CSV table of C-alpha atoms and ligand atoms in Angstrom, one decimal:
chain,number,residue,atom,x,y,z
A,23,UNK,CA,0.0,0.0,0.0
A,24,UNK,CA,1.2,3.3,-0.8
A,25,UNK,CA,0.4,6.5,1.2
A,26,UNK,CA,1.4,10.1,0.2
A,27,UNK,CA,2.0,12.3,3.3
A,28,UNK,CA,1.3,16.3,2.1
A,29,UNK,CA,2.4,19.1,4.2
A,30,UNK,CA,0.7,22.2,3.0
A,31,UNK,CA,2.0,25.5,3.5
A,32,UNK,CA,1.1,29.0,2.7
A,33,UNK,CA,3.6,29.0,-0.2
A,34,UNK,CA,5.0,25.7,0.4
A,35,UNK,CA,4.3,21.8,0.0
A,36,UNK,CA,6.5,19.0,1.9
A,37,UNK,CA,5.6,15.4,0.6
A,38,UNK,CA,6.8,12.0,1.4
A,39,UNK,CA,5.3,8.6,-0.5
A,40,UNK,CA,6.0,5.7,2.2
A,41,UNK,CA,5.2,2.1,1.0
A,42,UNK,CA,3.3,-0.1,4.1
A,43,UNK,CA,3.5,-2.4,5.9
A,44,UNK,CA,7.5,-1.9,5.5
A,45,UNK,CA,7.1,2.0,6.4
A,46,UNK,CA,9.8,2.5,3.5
A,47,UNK,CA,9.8,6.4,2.3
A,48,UNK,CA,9.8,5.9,-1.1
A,49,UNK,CA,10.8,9.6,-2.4
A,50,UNK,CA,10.4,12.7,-0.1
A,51,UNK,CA,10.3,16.4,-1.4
A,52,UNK,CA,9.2,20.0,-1.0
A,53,UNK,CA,7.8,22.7,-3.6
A,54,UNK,CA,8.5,26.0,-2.3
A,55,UNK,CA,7.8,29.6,-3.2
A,56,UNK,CA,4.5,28.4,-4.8
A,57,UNK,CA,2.9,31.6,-6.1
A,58,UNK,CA,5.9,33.8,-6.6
A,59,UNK,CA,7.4,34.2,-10.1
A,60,UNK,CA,10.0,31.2,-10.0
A,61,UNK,CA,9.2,28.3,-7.6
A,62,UNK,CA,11.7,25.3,-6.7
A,63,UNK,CA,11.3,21.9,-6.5
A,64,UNK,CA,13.7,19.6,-4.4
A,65,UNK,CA,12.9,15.7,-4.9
A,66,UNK,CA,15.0,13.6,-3.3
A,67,UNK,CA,15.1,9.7,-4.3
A,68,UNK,CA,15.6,6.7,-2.6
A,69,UNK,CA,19.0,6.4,-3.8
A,70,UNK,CA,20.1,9.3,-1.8
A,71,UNK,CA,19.8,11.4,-5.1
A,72,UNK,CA,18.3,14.4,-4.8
A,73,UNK,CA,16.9,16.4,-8.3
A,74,UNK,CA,16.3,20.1,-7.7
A,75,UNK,CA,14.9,22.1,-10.2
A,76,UNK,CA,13.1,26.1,-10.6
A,77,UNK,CA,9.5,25.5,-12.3
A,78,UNK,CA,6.6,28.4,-12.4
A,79,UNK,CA,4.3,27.1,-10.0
A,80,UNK,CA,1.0,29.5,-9.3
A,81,UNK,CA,-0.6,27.5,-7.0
A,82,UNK,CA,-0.5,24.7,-4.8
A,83,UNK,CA,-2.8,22.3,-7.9
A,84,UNK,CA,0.2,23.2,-10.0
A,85,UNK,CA,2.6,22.7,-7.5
A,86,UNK,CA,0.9,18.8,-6.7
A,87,UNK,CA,0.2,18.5,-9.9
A,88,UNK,CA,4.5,18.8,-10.4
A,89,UNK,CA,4.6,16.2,-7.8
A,90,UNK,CA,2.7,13.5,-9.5
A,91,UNK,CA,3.9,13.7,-12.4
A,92,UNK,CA,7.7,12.8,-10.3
A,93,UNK,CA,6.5,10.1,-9.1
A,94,UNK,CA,4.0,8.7,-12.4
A,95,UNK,CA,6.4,9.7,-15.0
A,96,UNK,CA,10.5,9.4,-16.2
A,97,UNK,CA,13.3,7.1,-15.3
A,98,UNK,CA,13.2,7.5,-11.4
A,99,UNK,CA,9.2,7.1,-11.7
A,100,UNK,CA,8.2,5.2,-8.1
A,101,UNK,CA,4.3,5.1,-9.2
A,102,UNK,CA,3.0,3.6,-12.4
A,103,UNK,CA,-0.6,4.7,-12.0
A,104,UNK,CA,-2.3,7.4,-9.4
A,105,UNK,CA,-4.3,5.0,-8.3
A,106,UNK,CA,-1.4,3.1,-6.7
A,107,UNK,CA,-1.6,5.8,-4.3
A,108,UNK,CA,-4.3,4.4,-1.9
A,109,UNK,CA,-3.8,6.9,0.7
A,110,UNK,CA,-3.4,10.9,0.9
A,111,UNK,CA,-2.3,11.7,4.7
A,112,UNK,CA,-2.6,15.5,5.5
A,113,UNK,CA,-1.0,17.5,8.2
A,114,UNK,CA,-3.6,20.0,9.5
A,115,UNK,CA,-2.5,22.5,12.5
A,116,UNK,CA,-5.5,22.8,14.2
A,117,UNK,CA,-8.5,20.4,14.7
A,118,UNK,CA,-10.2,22.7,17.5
A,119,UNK,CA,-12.5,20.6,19.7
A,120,UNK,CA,-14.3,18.9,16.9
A,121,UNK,CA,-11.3,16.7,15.5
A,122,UNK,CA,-9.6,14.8,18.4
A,123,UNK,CA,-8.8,11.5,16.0
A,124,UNK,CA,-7.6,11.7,12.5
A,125,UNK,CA,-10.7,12.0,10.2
A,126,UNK,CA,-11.4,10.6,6.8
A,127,UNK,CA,-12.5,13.7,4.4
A,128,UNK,CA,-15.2,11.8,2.1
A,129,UNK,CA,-17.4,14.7,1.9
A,130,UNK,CA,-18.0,18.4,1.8
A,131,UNK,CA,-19.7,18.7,4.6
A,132,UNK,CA,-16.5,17.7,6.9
A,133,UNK,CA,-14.5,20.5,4.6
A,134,UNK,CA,-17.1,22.5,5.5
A,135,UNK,CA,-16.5,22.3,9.3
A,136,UNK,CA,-12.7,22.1,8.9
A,137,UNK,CA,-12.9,25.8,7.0
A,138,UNK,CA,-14.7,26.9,10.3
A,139,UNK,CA,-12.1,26.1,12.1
A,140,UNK,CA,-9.4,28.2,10.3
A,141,UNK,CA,-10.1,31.1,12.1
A,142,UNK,CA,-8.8,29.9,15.3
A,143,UNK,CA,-5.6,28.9,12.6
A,144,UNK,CA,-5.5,31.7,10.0
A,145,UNK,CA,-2.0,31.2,9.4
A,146,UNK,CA,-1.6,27.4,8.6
A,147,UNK,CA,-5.3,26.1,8.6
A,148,UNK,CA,-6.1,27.1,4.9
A,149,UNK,CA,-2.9,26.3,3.4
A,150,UNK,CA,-3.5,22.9,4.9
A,151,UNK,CA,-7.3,22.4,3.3
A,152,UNK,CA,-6.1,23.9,0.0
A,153,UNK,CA,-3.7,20.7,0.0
A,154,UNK,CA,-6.6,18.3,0.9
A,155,UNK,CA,-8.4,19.8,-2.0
A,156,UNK,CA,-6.1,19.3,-4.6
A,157,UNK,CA,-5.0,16.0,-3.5
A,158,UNK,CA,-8.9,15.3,-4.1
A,159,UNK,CA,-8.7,16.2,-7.6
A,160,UNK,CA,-5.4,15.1,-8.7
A,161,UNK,CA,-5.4,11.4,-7.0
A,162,UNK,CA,-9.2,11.7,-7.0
A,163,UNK,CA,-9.7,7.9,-6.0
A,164,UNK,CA,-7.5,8.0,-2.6
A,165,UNK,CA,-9.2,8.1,0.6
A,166,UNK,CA,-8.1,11.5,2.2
A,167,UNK,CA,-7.0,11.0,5.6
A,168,UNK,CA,-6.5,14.8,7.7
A,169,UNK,CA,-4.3,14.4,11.1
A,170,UNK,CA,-4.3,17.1,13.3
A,171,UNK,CA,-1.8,18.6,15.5
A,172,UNK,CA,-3.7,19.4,17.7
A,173,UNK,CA,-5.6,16.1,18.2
A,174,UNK,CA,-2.8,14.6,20.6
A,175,UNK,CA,-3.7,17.0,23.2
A,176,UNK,CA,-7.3,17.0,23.5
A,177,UNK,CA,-7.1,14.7,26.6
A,178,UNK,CA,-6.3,17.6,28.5
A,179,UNK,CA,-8.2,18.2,31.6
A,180,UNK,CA,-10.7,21.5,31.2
A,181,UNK,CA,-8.6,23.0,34.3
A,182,UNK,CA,-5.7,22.7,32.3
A,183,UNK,CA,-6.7,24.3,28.6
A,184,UNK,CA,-9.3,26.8,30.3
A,185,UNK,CA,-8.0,30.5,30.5
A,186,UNK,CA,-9.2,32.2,33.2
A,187,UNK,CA,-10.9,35.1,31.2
A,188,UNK,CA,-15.1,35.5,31.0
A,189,UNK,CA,-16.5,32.4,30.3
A,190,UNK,CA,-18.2,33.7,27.0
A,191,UNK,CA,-14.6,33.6,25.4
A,192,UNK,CA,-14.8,29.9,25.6
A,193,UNK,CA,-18.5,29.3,25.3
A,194,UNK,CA,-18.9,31.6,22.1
A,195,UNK,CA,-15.4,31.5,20.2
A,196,UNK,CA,-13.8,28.1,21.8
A,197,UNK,CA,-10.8,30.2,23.1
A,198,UNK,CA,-8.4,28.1,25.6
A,199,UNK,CA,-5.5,26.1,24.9
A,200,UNK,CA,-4.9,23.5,22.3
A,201,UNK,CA,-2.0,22.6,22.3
A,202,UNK,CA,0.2,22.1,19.2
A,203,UNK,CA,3.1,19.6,17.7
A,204,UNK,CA,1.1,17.0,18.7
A,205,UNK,CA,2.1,14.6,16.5
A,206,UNK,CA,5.8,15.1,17.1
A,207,UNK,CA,4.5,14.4,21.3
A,208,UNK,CA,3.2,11.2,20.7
A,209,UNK,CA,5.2,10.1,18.2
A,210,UNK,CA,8.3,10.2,20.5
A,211,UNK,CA,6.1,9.4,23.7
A,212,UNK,CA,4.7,6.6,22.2
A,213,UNK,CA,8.2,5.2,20.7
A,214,UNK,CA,9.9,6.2,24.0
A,215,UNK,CA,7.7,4.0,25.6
A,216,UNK,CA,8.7,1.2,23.0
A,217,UNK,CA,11.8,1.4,23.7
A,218,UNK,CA,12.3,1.2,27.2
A,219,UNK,CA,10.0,-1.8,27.5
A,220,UNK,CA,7.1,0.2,29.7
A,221,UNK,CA,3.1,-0.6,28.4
A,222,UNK,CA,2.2,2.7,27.1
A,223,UNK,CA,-0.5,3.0,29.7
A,224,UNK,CA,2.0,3.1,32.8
A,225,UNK,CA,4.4,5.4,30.7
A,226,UNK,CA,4.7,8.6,32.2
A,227,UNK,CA,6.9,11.0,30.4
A,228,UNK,CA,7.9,14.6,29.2
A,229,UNK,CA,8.5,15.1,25.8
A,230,UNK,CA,10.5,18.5,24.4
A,231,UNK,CA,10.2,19.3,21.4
A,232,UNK,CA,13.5,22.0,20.5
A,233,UNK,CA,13.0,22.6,16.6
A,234,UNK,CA,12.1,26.6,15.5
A,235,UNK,CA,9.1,26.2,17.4
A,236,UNK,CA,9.5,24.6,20.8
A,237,UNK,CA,6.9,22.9,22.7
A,238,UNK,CA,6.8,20.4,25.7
A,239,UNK,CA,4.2,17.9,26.9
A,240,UNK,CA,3.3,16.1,30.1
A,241,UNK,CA,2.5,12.5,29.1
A,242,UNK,CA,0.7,10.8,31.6
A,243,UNK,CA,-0.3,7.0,31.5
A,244,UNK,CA,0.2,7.6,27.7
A,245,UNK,CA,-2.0,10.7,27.2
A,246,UNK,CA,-1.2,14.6,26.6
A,247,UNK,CA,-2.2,16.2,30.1
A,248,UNK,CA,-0.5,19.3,29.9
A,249,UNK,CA,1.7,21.2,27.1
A,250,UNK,CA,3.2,24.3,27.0
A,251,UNK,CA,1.6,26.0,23.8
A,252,UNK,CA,-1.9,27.4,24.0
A,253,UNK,CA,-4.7,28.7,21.8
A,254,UNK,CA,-2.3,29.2,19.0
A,255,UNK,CA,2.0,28.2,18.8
A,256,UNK,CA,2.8,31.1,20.9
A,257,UNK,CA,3.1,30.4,24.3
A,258,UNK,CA,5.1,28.3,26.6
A,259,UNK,CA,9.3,28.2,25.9
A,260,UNK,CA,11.1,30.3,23.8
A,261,UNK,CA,11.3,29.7,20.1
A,262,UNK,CA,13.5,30.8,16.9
A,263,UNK,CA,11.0,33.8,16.3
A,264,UNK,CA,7.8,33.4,19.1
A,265,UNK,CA,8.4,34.6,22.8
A,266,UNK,CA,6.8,32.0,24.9
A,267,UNK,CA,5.3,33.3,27.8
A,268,UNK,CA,5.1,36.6,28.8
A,269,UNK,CA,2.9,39.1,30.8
A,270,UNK,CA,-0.2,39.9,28.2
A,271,UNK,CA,0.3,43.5,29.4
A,272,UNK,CA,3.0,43.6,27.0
A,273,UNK,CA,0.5,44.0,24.1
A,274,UNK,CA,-1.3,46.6,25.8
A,275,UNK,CA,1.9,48.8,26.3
A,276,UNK,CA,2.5,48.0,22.6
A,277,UNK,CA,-0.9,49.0,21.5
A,278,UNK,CA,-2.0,51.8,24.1
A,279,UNK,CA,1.5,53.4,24.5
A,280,UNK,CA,3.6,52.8,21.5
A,281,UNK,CA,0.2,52.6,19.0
A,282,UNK,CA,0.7,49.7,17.4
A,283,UNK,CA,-1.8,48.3,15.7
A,284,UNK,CA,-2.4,44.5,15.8
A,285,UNK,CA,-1.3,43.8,12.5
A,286,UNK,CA,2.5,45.1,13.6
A,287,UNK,CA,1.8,43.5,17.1
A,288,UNK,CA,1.3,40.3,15.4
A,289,UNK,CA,4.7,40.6,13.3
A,290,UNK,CA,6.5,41.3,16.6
A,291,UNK,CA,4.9,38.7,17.8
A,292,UNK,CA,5.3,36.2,16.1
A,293,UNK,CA,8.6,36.9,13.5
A,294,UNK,CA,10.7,39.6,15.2
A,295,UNK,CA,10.4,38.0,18.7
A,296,UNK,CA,12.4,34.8,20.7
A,297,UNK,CA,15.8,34.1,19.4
A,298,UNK,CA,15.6,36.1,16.6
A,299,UNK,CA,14.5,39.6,18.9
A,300,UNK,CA,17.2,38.7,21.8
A,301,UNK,CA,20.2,38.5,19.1
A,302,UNK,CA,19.1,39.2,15.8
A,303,UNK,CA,19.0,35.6,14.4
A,304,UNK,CA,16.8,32.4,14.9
A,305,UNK,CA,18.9,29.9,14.0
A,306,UNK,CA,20.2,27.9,17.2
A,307,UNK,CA,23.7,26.8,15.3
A,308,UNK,CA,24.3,30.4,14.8
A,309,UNK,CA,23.7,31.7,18.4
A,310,UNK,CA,25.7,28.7,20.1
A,311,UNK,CA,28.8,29.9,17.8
A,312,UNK,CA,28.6,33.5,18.8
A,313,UNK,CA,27.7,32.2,22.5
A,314,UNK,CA,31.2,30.2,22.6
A,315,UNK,CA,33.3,33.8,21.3
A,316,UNK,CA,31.5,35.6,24.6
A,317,UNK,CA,28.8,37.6,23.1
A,318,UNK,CA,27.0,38.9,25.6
A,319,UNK,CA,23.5,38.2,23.6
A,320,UNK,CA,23.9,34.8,22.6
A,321,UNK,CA,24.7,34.4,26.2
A,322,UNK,CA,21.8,36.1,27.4
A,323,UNK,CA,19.6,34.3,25.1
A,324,UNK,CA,20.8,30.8,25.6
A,325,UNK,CA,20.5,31.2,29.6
A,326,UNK,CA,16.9,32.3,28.8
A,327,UNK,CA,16.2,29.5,26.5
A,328,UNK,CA,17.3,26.9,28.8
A,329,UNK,CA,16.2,28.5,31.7
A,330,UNK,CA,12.8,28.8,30.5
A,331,UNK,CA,12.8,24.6,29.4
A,332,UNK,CA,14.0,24.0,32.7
A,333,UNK,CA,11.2,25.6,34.5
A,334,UNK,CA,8.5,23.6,33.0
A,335,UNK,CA,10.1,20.5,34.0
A,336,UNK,CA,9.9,21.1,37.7
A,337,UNK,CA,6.4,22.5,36.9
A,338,UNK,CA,5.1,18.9,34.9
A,339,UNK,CA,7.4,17.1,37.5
A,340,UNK,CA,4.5,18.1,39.5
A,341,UNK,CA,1.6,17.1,37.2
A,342,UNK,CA,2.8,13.9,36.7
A,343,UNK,CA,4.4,13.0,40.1
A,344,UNK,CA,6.5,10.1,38.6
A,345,UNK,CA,8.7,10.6,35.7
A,346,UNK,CA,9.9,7.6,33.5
A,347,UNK,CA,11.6,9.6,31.2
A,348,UNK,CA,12.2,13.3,29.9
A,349,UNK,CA,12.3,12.7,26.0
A,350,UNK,CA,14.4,15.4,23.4
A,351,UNK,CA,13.5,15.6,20.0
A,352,UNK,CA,13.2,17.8,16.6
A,353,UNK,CA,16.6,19.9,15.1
A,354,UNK,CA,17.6,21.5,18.9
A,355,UNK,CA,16.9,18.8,20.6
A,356,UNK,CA,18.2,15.7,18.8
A,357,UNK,CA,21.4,17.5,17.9
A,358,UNK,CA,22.6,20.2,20.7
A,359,UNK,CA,24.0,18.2,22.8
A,360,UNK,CA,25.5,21.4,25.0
A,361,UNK,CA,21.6,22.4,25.1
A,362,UNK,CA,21.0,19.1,26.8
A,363,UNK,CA,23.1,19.2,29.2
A,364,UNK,CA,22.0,23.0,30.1
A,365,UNK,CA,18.3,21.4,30.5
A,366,UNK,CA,19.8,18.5,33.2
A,367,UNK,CA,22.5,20.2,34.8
A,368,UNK,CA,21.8,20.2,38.9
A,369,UNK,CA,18.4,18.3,38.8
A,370,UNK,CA,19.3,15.2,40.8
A,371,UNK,CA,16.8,16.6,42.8
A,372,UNK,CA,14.3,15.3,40.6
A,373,UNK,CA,16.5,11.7,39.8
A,374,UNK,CA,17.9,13.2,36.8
A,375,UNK,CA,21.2,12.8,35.6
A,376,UNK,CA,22.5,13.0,32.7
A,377,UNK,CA,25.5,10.9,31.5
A,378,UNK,CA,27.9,13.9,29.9
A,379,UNK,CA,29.9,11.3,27.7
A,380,UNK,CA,26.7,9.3,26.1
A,381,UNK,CA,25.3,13.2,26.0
A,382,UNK,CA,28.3,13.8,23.4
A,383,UNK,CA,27.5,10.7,21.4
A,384,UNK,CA,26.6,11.8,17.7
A,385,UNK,CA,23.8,10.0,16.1
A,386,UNK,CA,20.5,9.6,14.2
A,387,UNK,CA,19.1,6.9,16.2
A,388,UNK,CA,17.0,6.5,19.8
A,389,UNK,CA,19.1,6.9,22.6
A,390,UNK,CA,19.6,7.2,26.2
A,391,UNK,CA,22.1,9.4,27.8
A,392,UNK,CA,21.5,9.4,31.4
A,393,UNK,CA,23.7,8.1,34.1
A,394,UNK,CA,23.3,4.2,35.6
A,395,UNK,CA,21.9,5.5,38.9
A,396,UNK,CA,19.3,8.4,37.2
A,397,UNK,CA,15.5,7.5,38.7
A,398,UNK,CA,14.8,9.4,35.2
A,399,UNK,CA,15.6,8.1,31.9
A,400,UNK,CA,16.8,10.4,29.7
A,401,UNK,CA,16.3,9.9,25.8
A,402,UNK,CA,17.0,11.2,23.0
A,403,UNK,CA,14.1,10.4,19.9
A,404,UNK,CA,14.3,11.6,16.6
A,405,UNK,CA,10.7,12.5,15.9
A,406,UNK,CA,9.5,11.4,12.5
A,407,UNK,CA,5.4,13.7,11.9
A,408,UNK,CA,5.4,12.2,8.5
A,409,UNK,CA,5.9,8.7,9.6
A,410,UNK,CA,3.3,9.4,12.4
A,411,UNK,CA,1.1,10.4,10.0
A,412,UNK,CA,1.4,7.6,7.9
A,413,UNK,CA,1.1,5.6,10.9
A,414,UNK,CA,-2.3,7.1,11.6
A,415,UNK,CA,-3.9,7.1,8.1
A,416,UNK,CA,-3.3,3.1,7.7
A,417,UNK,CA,-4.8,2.7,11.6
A,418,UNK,CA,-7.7,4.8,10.7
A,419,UNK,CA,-8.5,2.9,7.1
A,420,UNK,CA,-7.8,-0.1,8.8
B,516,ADP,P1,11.4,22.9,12.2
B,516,ADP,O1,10.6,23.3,13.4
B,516,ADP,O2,11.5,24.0,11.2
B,516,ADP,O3,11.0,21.5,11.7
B,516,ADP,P2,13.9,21.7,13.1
B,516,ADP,O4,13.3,20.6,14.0
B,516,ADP,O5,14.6,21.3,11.9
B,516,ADP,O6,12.9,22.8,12.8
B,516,ADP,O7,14.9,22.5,14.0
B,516,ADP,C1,15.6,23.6,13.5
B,516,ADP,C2,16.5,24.2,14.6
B,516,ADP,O8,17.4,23.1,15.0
B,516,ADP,C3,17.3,25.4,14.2
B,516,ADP,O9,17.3,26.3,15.2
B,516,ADP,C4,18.7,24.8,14.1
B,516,ADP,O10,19.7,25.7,14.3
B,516,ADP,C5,18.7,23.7,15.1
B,516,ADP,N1,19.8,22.7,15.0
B,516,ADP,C6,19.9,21.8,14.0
B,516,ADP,N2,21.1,21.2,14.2
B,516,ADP,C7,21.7,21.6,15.3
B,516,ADP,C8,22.9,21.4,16.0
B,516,ADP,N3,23.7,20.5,15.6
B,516,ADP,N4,23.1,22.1,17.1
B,516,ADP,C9,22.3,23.0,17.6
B,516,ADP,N5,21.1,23.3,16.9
B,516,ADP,C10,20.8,22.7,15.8
């Protein structure tokens, strides 16, 4: 069986064909700068070739329409007929309270309700149905499977995602915490589990996810009981370009004082701030070089970074009461091994300990890195959305 995996963006489309049951990724890609005068395709083979290529793609049909015919047509086809394709798995950023499973999109009416939803999503939510609406017409006979990333977390208790503003907020425009990177949560809370040999329902565990957005998750028994993001990706740790927390007053001061209005507010927000506002950049590599020559803002904004990780761990030490393991995943957290040891440094008060040479160790695969007597495993997971995805969309069509 083969399952395409789309991630639509605004001007962007990531795919990956994987063949089941052997979970093999046939050929993986991405179309980018979709609507702009020259697009680019990177496709990238099984071989370890990779083909990359500027094409004038308007829209995101076009730019799927590209796709298939890369994996139908040529010498490196993977696909002799659409039909092959069984399955279309879609990332979707936000299934609000409605979707808390991935859903099977088989008729207009469940687009319909999905549209509603963008406005709590207006960044990423119509990008994503666009996909799910091209994939209908250009592989019109494969069931189209959405996944959420938001579904993971909607086991949340109500005193956990409720904001304590007037009810009405809730009642009337569902505004409370969601929760976001879902997918990434369980993938490496479920495959954490795996690997240390616990049943998934006595596996209690916290999951941080350190890519350019960061988010982490209590897992308890298995579940999503409390995560750091809220009604949209903004809150919680610091990220490449989002704040994380801070005192809401902030945006009044902006507004009432420096008259902003919300549109340039939102930019701050959510491009100019985190990383990128305390030194100018967002990438992570970047910051830890000038952090190692003494500048005094990498070094500021590393301490915060860490600092702020570190905090929610004693706070979901405390939701959970037991901790099997404290999972790192995603670009930051798979590879910076210096931000790792940051996050565990002085915590034996909590069991952990991390294990400085197994910290160093390079690699791609699952690990642990704590110390023999740690009460806390510590693991490294590389998470894997796509495969997750995948994952889901065979479970749901059985
Ligand atoms: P996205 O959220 O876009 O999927 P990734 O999970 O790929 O992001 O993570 C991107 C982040 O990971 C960037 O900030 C990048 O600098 C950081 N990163 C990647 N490799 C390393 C590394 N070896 N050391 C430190 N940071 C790294």
């Amino acid at each position: 069986m083969k399952i395409l995996i789309l991630n639509a963006g605004s001007s962007s489309l990531k795919y990956q064909l994987f063949e089941f049951p052997d979970k093999k990724v046939l050929v993986s890609g991405l179309v980018e700068k979709i609507g702009e005068t020259m697009g680019r395709v990177k496709h990238d083979l099984l071989t370890g070739q990779s083909i990359s290529y500027e094409i004038e793609v308007s829209n995101h049909q076009i730019a799927l329409e590209e796709v298939a015919s890369l994996l139908l047509k040529g010498k490196n086809a993977v696909v002799h007929d659409t039909d092959e394709i069984q399955a279309v798995g879609h990332r979707v950023v936000h299934g609000g309270e409605k979707f808390s499973a991935p859903t099977l999109i088989h008729s207009e009416e469940i687009l319909g309700e999905l549209r509603d939803l963008s406005y709590l999503a207006p960044l990423h939510n119509p990008a994503n149905i666009t996909g799910i609406e091209v994939a209908m017409r250009v592989f019109p006979n494969a069931k189209q499977v959405a996944v959420f990333d938001t579904a993971f977390h909607q086991t949340l208790p109500d005193y956990v995602y409720r904001y304590a503003v007037p009810n009405e907020l809730y009642n009337e425009h569902g505004l409370r915490a969601y929760g976001f990177h879902g997918t990434s949560h369980q993938y490496v809370a479920w495959e954490g589990a795996r690997f240390l040999g616990i049943d998934l329902v006595r596996f209690n565990a916290i999951s941080i996810h350190l890519g350019n957005g960061c988010s982490m998750t209590a897992v308890k028994e298995g579940k999503s009981v409390d995560t750091s993001m809220g009604l949209t990706p903004m809150g919680g740790l610091i990220m490449g370009s989002r704040p994380g927390d801070f005192d809401p007053s902030l945006i009044l001061f902006l507004g009432k004082t420096l008259k902003m209005d919300l549109n340039e507010v939102d930019s701050l927000l959510n491009k100019k701030s985190g990383l990128k506002g305390l030194t100018g950049e967002n990438d992570l590599r970047e910051i830890l070089h000038r952090y190692d020559n003494h500048d005094p803002l990498a070094q500021l904004a590393i301490h915060m970074y860490i600092y702020r990780i570190r905090k929610y761990i004693g706070a979901y030490a405390v939701v959970l009461g037991r901790i099997d393991a404290i999972i790192f995943t995603a670009g930051v957290g798979e590879n910076s091994a210096f931000i790792r040891e940051g996050v565990c440094a002085d915590l034996d008060i909590l069991g952990i300990k991390l294990d400085r040479q197994l910290n160093a160790v390079d690699s791609k695969a699952a690990r642990e890195i704590q110390q023999a007597d740690s009460l806390v495993k510590l693991l490294v997971i590389p998470t894997n959305e796509e495969l997750e995805i995948a994952n889901e969309t065979v479970k749901l069509l059985g």
